[in-house]
Amino acid sequence: DGNANDEDGNVLNDIAYAKVSGAALFTDSSTFGQDGPGTKTYGLDVTGPGSTNISGLIDATTNQPIVLVQIDADTVIGRVGSSGGADAFRIDVNPTTGEVTISQFRALEHDNAGSSASDHDESSSPEIMDAGKLLLNVTVTDGDKDHDTDSIDLGLLIKFEDDGPIARNDID
């Protein structure tokens, strides 16, 4: 399992983390045209105002929805129940490279029964956000400041897998 050692962390008190490069998320076919090269920048975008920012994910302890809160163009935090709730996860993008980092702080509900060890390996059916809730944008600007933006639905690409306990008879 590629996520077997995801508990050793990125930030203090996280329970899991992952990083992915911007190049792995976009097929770059950008051209700057006759005006010459310029810049490429990446940013996050939570879609929908206020209370409509419910991600589709549920906190395992409280059974409350996870609400997406845009801190700035580079950071989105998933909070329990409301914009002022406890942090469940944090998503950051490097605006220059497009590298995305996800740090998870709280357990999320999963659709599996959890009655066996194989139920906890959700590599084929992880929890994801609802479609259209979190976008990753790339903006290309040419030499005379003309620009164009493209987006991907990042929320559908971030996968929260369950990794429950395993009981073993360890009699020597």
JSON list of C-alpha atoms in Angstrom, two decimals, residues 1-171:
[
{"chain": "A", "resi": 1, "resn": "ASP", "atom": "CA", "xyz": [0.00, 0.00, 0.00]},
{"chain": "A", "resi": 2, "resn": "GLY", "atom": "CA", "xyz": [1.54, 3.28, -1.11]},
{"chain": "A", "resi": 3, "resn": "ASN", "atom": "CA", "xyz": [-0.03, 5.08, 1.85]},
{"chain": "A", "resi": 4, "resn": "ALA", "atom": "CA", "xyz": [1.23, 2.67, 4.52]},
{"chain": "A", "resi": 5, "resn": "ASN", "atom": "CA", "xyz": [3.61, 5.22, 6.04]},
{"chain": "A", "resi": 6, "resn": "ASP", "atom": "CA", "xyz": [1.45, 8.32, 5.64]},
{"chain": "A", "resi": 7, "resn": "GLU", "atom": "CA", "xyz": [1.19, 9.01, 9.36]},
{"chain": "A", "resi": 8, "resn": "ASP", "atom": "CA", "xyz": [4.75, 10.38, 9.65]},
{"chain": "A", "resi": 9, "resn": "GLY", "atom": "CA", "xyz": [3.93, 13.89, 9.11]},
{"chain": "A", "resi": 10, "resn": "ASN", "atom": "CA", "xyz": [4.05, 16.98, 7.24]},
{"chain": "A", "resi": 11, "resn": "VAL", "atom": "CA", "xyz": [2.78, 19.25, 10.05]},
{"chain": "A", "resi": 12, "resn": "LEU", "atom": "CA", "xyz": [2.34, 18.98, 13.80]},
{"chain": "A", "resi": 13, "resn": "ASN", "atom": "CA", "xyz": [-0.55, 16.74, 14.93]},
{"chain": "A", "resi": 14, "resn": "ASP", "atom": "CA", "xyz": [-1.49, 15.42, 11.50]},
{"chain": "A", "resi": 15, "resn": "ILE", "atom": "CA", "xyz": [-2.63, 11.81, 11.17]},
{"chain": "A", "resi": 16, "resn": "ALA", "atom": "CA", "xyz": [-1.87, 11.53, 7.44]},
{"chain": "A", "resi": 17, "resn": "TYR", "atom": "CA", "xyz": [-0.41, 13.55, 4.62]},
{"chain": "A", "resi": 18, "resn": "ALA", "atom": "CA", "xyz": [0.31, 13.35, 0.91]},
{"chain": "A", "resi": 19, "resn": "LYS", "atom": "CA", "xyz": [2.00, 15.46, -1.76]},
{"chain": "A", "resi": 20, "resn": "VAL", "atom": "CA", "xyz": [1.58, 15.48, -5.53]},
{"chain": "A", "resi": 21, "resn": "SER", "atom": "CA", "xyz": [3.32, 17.61, -8.15]},
{"chain": "A", "resi": 22, "resn": "GLY", "atom": "CA", "xyz": [1.42, 20.05, -10.33]},
{"chain": "A", "resi": 23, "resn": "ALA", "atom": "CA", "xyz": [2.88, 18.38, -13.40]},
{"chain": "A", "resi": 24, "resn": "ALA", "atom": "CA", "xyz": [1.12, 15.15, -12.38]},
{"chain": "A", "resi": 25, "resn": "LEU", "atom": "CA", "xyz": [-2.24, 16.95, -12.25]},
{"chain": "A", "resi": 26, "resn": "PHE", "atom": "CA", "xyz": [-2.20, 18.91, -15.52]},
{"chain": "A", "resi": 27, "resn": "THR", "atom": "CA", "xyz": [-1.20, 17.98, -19.05]},
{"chain": "A", "resi": 28, "resn": "ASP", "atom": "CA", "xyz": [0.77, 21.09, -19.94]},
{"chain": "A", "resi": 29, "resn": "SER", "atom": "CA", "xyz": [0.08, 22.17, -23.51]},
{"chain": "A", "resi": 30, "resn": "SER", "atom": "CA", "xyz": [0.53, 25.88, -22.73]},
{"chain": "A", "resi": 31, "resn": "THR", "atom": "CA", "xyz": [1.88, 28.21, -25.38]},
{"chain": "A", "resi": 32, "resn": "PHE", "atom": "CA", "xyz": [2.80, 31.86, -24.89]},
{"chain": "A", "resi": 33, "resn": "GLY", "atom": "CA", "xyz": [2.50, 32.85, -28.55]},
{"chain": "A", "resi": 34, "resn": "GLN", "atom": "CA", "xyz": [4.36, 35.72, -30.22]},
{"chain": "A", "resi": 35, "resn": "ASP", "atom": "CA", "xyz": [4.41, 37.81, -27.04]},
{"chain": "A", "resi": 36, "resn": "GLY", "atom": "CA", "xyz": [6.95, 35.48, -25.50]},
{"chain": "A", "resi": 37, "resn": "PRO", "atom": "CA", "xyz": [7.13, 33.59, -22.25]},
{"chain": "A", "resi": 38, "resn": "GLY", "atom": "CA", "xyz": [5.65, 34.94, -19.07]},
{"chain": "A", "resi": 39, "resn": "THR", "atom": "CA", "xyz": [4.48, 33.19, -15.92]},
{"chain": "A", "resi": 40, "resn": "LYS", "atom": "CA", "xyz": [2.48, 30.20, -14.79]},
{"chain": "A", "resi": 41, "resn": "THR", "atom": "CA", "xyz": [0.74, 30.31, -11.39]},
{"chain": "A", "resi": 42, "resn": "TYR", "atom": "CA", "xyz": [-1.41, 27.84, -9.49]},
{"chain": "A", "resi": 43, "resn": "GLY", "atom": "CA", "xyz": [-4.20, 28.50, -6.99]},
{"chain": "A", "resi": 44, "resn": "LEU", "atom": "CA", "xyz": [-7.07, 26.83, -5.15]},
{"chain": "A", "resi": 45, "resn": "ASP", "atom": "CA", "xyz": [-10.70, 27.84, -5.54]},
{"chain": "A", "resi": 46, "resn": "VAL", "atom": "CA", "xyz": [-13.59, 26.78, -3.31]},
{"chain": "A", "resi": 47, "resn": "THR", "atom": "CA", "xyz": [-16.77, 26.95, -5.34]},
{"chain": "A", "resi": 48, "resn": "GLY", "atom": "CA", "xyz": [-19.99, 28.22, -3.82]},
{"chain": "A", "resi": 49, "resn": "PRO", "atom": "CA", "xyz": [-20.53, 30.85, -1.14]},
{"chain": "A", "resi": 50, "resn": "GLY", "atom": "CA", "xyz": [-20.69, 30.28, 2.64]},
{"chain": "A", "resi": 51, "resn": "SER", "atom": "CA", "xyz": [-22.75, 27.32, 3.80]},
{"chain": "A", "resi": 52, "resn": "THR", "atom": "CA", "xyz": [-22.81, 25.76, 0.32]},
{"chain": "A", "resi": 53, "resn": "ASN", "atom": "CA", "xyz": [-19.14, 24.88, 0.78]},
{"chain": "A", "resi": 54, "resn": "ILE", "atom": "CA", "xyz": [-20.05, 21.52, 2.31]},
{"chain": "A", "resi": 55, "resn": "SER", "atom": "CA", "xyz": [-17.50, 19.09, 0.90]},
{"chain": "A", "resi": 56, "resn": "GLY", "atom": "CA", "xyz": [-19.52, 15.87, 0.98]},
{"chain": "A", "resi": 57, "resn": "LEU", "atom": "CA", "xyz": [-17.21, 14.47, 3.67]},
{"chain": "A", "resi": 58, "resn": "ILE", "atom": "CA", "xyz": [-18.29, 13.75, 7.27]},
{"chain": "A", "resi": 59, "resn": "ASP", "atom": "CA", "xyz": [-16.28, 13.98, 10.50]},
{"chain": "A", "resi": 60, "resn": "ALA", "atom": "CA", "xyz": [-16.10, 10.52, 12.13]},
{"chain": "A", "resi": 61, "resn": "THR", "atom": "CA", "xyz": [-16.30, 11.77, 15.72]},
{"chain": "A", "resi": 62, "resn": "THR", "atom": "CA", "xyz": [-19.18, 14.25, 15.46]},
{"chain": "A", "resi": 63, "resn": "ASN", "atom": "CA", "xyz": [-20.98, 13.10, 12.29]},
{"chain": "A", "resi": 64, "resn": "GLN", "atom": "CA", "xyz": [-21.01, 16.72, 11.15]},
{"chain": "A", "resi": 65, "resn": "PRO", "atom": "CA", "xyz": [-20.26, 17.77, 7.58]},
{"chain": "A", "resi": 66, "resn": "ILE", "atom": "CA", "xyz": [-16.83, 19.07, 6.60]},
{"chain": "A", "resi": 67, "resn": "VAL", "atom": "CA", "xyz": [-17.06, 22.68, 5.36]},
{"chain": "A", "resi": 68, "resn": "LEU", "atom": "CA", "xyz": [-14.39, 24.02, 2.99]},
{"chain": "A", "resi": 69, "resn": "VAL", "atom": "CA", "xyz": [-12.91, 27.36, 4.05]},
{"chain": "A", "resi": 70, "resn": "GLN", "atom": "CA", "xyz": [-10.70, 29.33, 1.66]},
{"chain": "A", "resi": 71, "resn": "ILE", "atom": "CA", "xyz": [-7.92, 30.95, 3.69]},
{"chain": "A", "resi": 72, "resn": "ASP", "atom": "CA", "xyz": [-6.16, 32.48, 0.66]},
{"chain": "A", "resi": 73, "resn": "ALA", "atom": "CA", "xyz": [-5.39, 31.53, -2.96]},
{"chain": "A", "resi": 74, "resn": "ASP", "atom": "CA", "xyz": [-2.94, 28.88, -1.74]},
{"chain": "A", "resi": 75, "resn": "THR", "atom": "CA", "xyz": [-4.75, 27.31, 1.26]},
{"chain": "A", "resi": 76, "resn": "VAL", "atom": "CA", "xyz": [-8.10, 25.64, 1.92]},
{"chain": "A", "resi": 77, "resn": "ILE", "atom": "CA", "xyz": [-9.03, 24.10, 5.27]},
{"chain": "A", "resi": 78, "resn": "GLY", "atom": "CA", "xyz": [-11.77, 21.50, 5.78]},
{"chain": "A", "resi": 79, "resn": "ARG", "atom": "CA", "xyz": [-13.48, 22.36, 9.08]},
{"chain": "A", "resi": 80, "resn": "VAL", "atom": "CA", "xyz": [-15.96, 20.37, 11.14]},
{"chain": "A", "resi": 81, "resn": "GLY", "atom": "CA", "xyz": [-19.55, 21.67, 11.01]},
{"chain": "A", "resi": 82, "resn": "SER", "atom": "CA", "xyz": [-18.87, 25.34, 10.17]},
{"chain": "A", "resi": 83, "resn": "SER", "atom": "CA", "xyz": [-16.20, 27.79, 9.07]},
{"chain": "A", "resi": 84, "resn": "GLY", "atom": "CA", "xyz": [-15.15, 28.15, 12.73]},
{"chain": "A", "resi": 85, "resn": "GLY", "atom": "CA", "xyz": [-15.03, 24.42, 13.49]},
{"chain": "A", "resi": 86, "resn": "ALA", "atom": "CA", "xyz": [-12.02, 22.22, 14.24]},
{"chain": "A", "resi": 87, "resn": "ASP", "atom": "CA", "xyz": [-9.59, 21.58, 11.38]},
{"chain": "A", "resi": 88, "resn": "ALA", "atom": "CA", "xyz": [-10.19, 18.18, 9.75]},
{"chain": "A", "resi": 89, "resn": "PHE", "atom": "CA", "xyz": [-7.69, 18.64, 6.91]},
{"chain": "A", "resi": 90, "resn": "ARG", "atom": "CA", "xyz": [-5.65, 21.31, 5.18]},
{"chain": "A", "resi": 91, "resn": "ILE", "atom": "CA", "xyz": [-4.83, 21.60, 1.47]},
{"chain": "A", "resi": 92, "resn": "ASP", "atom": "CA", "xyz": [-1.99, 23.84, 0.26]},
{"chain": "A", "resi": 93, "resn": "VAL", "atom": "CA", "xyz": [-0.72, 24.55, -3.25]},
{"chain": "A", "resi": 94, "resn": "ASN", "atom": "CA", "xyz": [2.66, 25.98, -4.11]},
{"chain": "A", "resi": 95, "resn": "PRO", "atom": "CA", "xyz": [1.72, 28.87, -6.44]},
{"chain": "A", "resi": 96, "resn": "THR", "atom": "CA", "xyz": [4.90, 28.49, -8.51]},
{"chain": "A", "resi": 97, "resn": "THR", "atom": "CA", "xyz": [5.25, 24.70, -8.90]},
{"chain": "A", "resi": 98, "resn": "GLY", "atom": "CA", "xyz": [1.65, 23.55, -8.43]},
{"chain": "A", "resi": 99, "resn": "GLU", "atom": "CA", "xyz": [2.69, 20.99, -5.80]},
{"chain": "A", "resi": 100, "resn": "VAL", "atom": "CA", "xyz": [-0.35, 20.12, -3.67]},
{"chain": "A", "resi": 101, "resn": "THR", "atom": "CA", "xyz": [0.05, 19.05, -0.03]},
{"chain": "A", "resi": 102, "resn": "ILE", "atom": "CA", "xyz": [-2.79, 17.51, 1.98]},
{"chain": "A", "resi": 103, "resn": "SER", "atom": "CA", "xyz": [-2.53, 17.20, 5.77]},
{"chain": "A", "resi": 104, "resn": "GLN", "atom": "CA", "xyz": [-5.30, 15.31, 7.61]},
{"chain": "A", "resi": 105, "resn": "PHE", "atom": "CA", "xyz": [-6.01, 15.97, 11.31]},
{"chain": "A", "resi": 106, "resn": "ARG", "atom": "CA", "xyz": [-9.28, 14.11, 12.01]},
{"chain": "A", "resi": 107, "resn": "ALA", "atom": "CA", "xyz": [-10.81, 10.82, 10.94]},
{"chain": "A", "resi": 108, "resn": "LEU", "atom": "CA", "xyz": [-13.51, 10.93, 8.26]},
{"chain": "A", "resi": 109, "resn": "GLU", "atom": "CA", "xyz": [-16.54, 8.66, 7.84]},
{"chain": "A", "resi": 110, "resn": "HIS", "atom": "CA", "xyz": [-16.26, 5.86, 5.29]},
{"chain": "A", "resi": 111, "resn": "ASP", "atom": "CA", "xyz": [-18.95, 3.85, 3.53]},
{"chain": "A", "resi": 112, "resn": "ASN", "atom": "CA", "xyz": [-17.42, 0.46, 4.30]},
{"chain": "A", "resi": 113, "resn": "ALA", "atom": "CA", "xyz": [-18.68, -1.90, 7.01]},
{"chain": "A", "resi": 114, "resn": "GLY", "atom": "CA", "xyz": [-15.33, -2.20, 8.76]},
{"chain": "A", "resi": 115, "resn": "SER", "atom": "CA", "xyz": [-15.96, -5.76, 9.90]},
{"chain": "A", "resi": 116, "resn": "SER", "atom": "CA", "xyz": [-12.70, -7.16, 8.51]},
{"chain": "A", "resi": 117, "resn": "ALA", "atom": "CA", "xyz": [-9.14, -5.99, 7.88]},
{"chain": "A", "resi": 118, "resn": "SER", "atom": "CA", "xyz": [-9.74, -6.00, 4.12]},
{"chain": "A", "resi": 119, "resn": "ASP", "atom": "CA", "xyz": [-12.63, -3.52, 4.62]},
{"chain": "A", "resi": 120, "resn": "HIS", "atom": "CA", "xyz": [-10.12, -0.97, 5.91]},
{"chain": "A", "resi": 121, "resn": "ASP", "atom": "CA", "xyz": [-7.97, -1.00, 2.76]},
{"chain": "A", "resi": 122, "resn": "GLU", "atom": "CA", "xyz": [-9.90, 1.43, 0.63]},
{"chain": "A", "resi": 123, "resn": "SER", "atom": "CA", "xyz": [-7.42, 1.90, -2.18]},
{"chain": "A", "resi": 124, "resn": "SER", "atom": "CA", "xyz": [-10.16, 1.01, -4.68]},
{"chain": "A", "resi": 125, "resn": "SER", "atom": "CA", "xyz": [-13.05, 2.92, -3.01]},
{"chain": "A", "resi": 126, "resn": "PRO", "atom": "CA", "xyz": [-11.76, 5.84, -0.91]},
{"chain": "A", "resi": 127, "resn": "GLU", "atom": "CA", "xyz": [-13.84, 8.79, 0.29]},
{"chain": "A", "resi": 128, "resn": "ILE", "atom": "CA", "xyz": [-13.67, 11.86, -1.98]},
{"chain": "A", "resi": 129, "resn": "MET", "atom": "CA", "xyz": [-15.28, 15.29, -1.99]},
{"chain": "A", "resi": 130, "resn": "ASP", "atom": "CA", "xyz": [-18.42, 15.99, -3.97]},
{"chain": "A", "resi": 131, "resn": "ALA", "atom": "CA", "xyz": [-17.83, 17.12, -7.55]},
{"chain": "A", "resi": 132, "resn": "GLY", "atom": "CA", "xyz": [-17.20, 20.78, -8.19]},
{"chain": "A", "resi": 133, "resn": "LYS", "atom": "CA", "xyz": [-16.36, 21.79, -4.60]},
{"chain": "A", "resi": 134, "resn": "LEU", "atom": "CA", "xyz": [-12.59, 22.40, -4.87]},
{"chain": "A", "resi": 135, "resn": "LEU", "atom": "CA", "xyz": [-10.75, 23.45, -8.02]},
{"chain": "A", "resi": 136, "resn": "LEU", "atom": "CA", "xyz": [-7.05, 23.77, -8.76]},
{"chain": "A", "resi": 137, "resn": "ASN", "atom": "CA", "xyz": [-6.46, 26.54, -11.28]},
{"chain": "A", "resi": 138, "resn": "VAL", "atom": "CA", "xyz": [-3.43, 27.19, -13.45]},
{"chain": "A", "resi": 139, "resn": "THR", "atom": "CA", "xyz": [-3.08, 30.64, -15.00]},
{"chain": "A", "resi": 140, "resn": "VAL", "atom": "CA", "xyz": [-0.65, 31.25, -17.86]},
{"chain": "A", "resi": 141, "resn": "THR", "atom": "CA", "xyz": [0.36, 34.85, -18.56]},
{"chain": "A", "resi": 142, "resn": "ASP", "atom": "CA", "xyz": [2.40, 35.82, -21.63]},
{"chain": "A", "resi": 143, "resn": "GLY", "atom": "CA", "xyz": [5.00, 38.55, -22.09]},
{"chain": "A", "resi": 144, "resn": "ASP", "atom": "CA", "xyz": [2.51, 41.40, -22.53]},
{"chain": "A", "resi": 145, "resn": "LYS", "atom": "CA", "xyz": [0.23, 40.20, -19.69]},
{"chain": "A", "resi": 146, "resn": "ASP", "atom": "CA", "xyz": [-2.46, 38.39, -21.70]},
{"chain": "A", "resi": 147, "resn": "HIS", "atom": "CA", "xyz": [-3.62, 35.42, -19.63]},
{"chain": "A", "resi": 148, "resn": "ASP", "atom": "CA", "xyz": [-5.69, 32.26, -19.72]},
{"chain": "A", "resi": 149, "resn": "THR", "atom": "CA", "xyz": [-6.82, 29.93, -16.92]},
{"chain": "A", "resi": 150, "resn": "ASP", "atom": "CA", "xyz": [-7.68, 26.25, -16.82]},
{"chain": "A", "resi": 151, "resn": "SER", "atom": "CA", "xyz": [-8.98, 24.20, -13.89]},
{"chain": "A", "resi": 152, "resn": "ILE", "atom": "CA", "xyz": [-9.28, 20.65, -12.65]},
{"chain": "A", "resi": 153, "resn": "ASP", "atom": "CA", "xyz": [-11.66, 19.31, -10.00]},
{"chain": "A", "resi": 154, "resn": "LEU", "atom": "CA", "xyz": [-9.07, 18.68, -7.28]},
{"chain": "A", "resi": 155, "resn": "GLY", "atom": "CA", "xyz": [-11.69, 17.49, -4.79]},
{"chain": "A", "resi": 156, "resn": "LEU", "atom": "CA", "xyz": [-12.33, 14.39, -6.90]},
{"chain": "A", "resi": 157, "resn": "LEU", "atom": "CA", "xyz": [-8.59, 13.57, -6.94]},
{"chain": "A", "resi": 158, "resn": "ILE", "atom": "CA", "xyz": [-7.93, 13.77, -3.19]},
{"chain": "A", "resi": 159, "resn": "LYS", "atom": "CA", "xyz": [-8.64, 10.35, -1.71]},
{"chain": "A", "resi": 160, "resn": "PHE", "atom": "CA", "xyz": [-9.17, 9.75, 2.00]},
{"chain": "A", "resi": 161, "resn": "GLU", "atom": "CA", "xyz": [-8.57, 6.05, 2.64]},
{"chain": "A", "resi": 162, "resn": "ASP", "atom": "CA", "xyz": [-9.57, 4.18, 5.78]},
{"chain": "A", "resi": 163, "resn": "ASP", "atom": "CA", "xyz": [-6.86, 2.28, 7.62]},
{"chain": "A", "resi": 164, "resn": "GLY", "atom": "CA", "xyz": [-8.51, 0.59, 10.58]},
{"chain": "A", "resi": 165, "resn": "PRO", "atom": "CA", "xyz": [-7.04, -1.74, 13.15]},
{"chain": "A", "resi": 166, "resn": "ILE", "atom": "CA", "xyz": [-5.84, -5.30, 12.57]},
{"chain": "A", "resi": 167, "resn": "ALA", "atom": "CA", "xyz": [-6.12, -7.84, 15.42]},
{"chain": "A", "resi": 168, "resn": "ARG", "atom": "CA", "xyz": [-3.46, -10.54, 15.46]},
{"chain": "A", "resi": 169, "resn": "ASN", "atom": "CA", "xyz": [-2.93, -13.56, 17.66]},
{"chain": "A", "resi": 170, "resn": "ASP", "atom": "CA", "xyz": [0.67, -12.96, 18.72]},
{"chain": "A", "resi": 171, "resn": "ILE", "atom": "CA", "xyz": [1.31, -15.93, 20.95]}
]
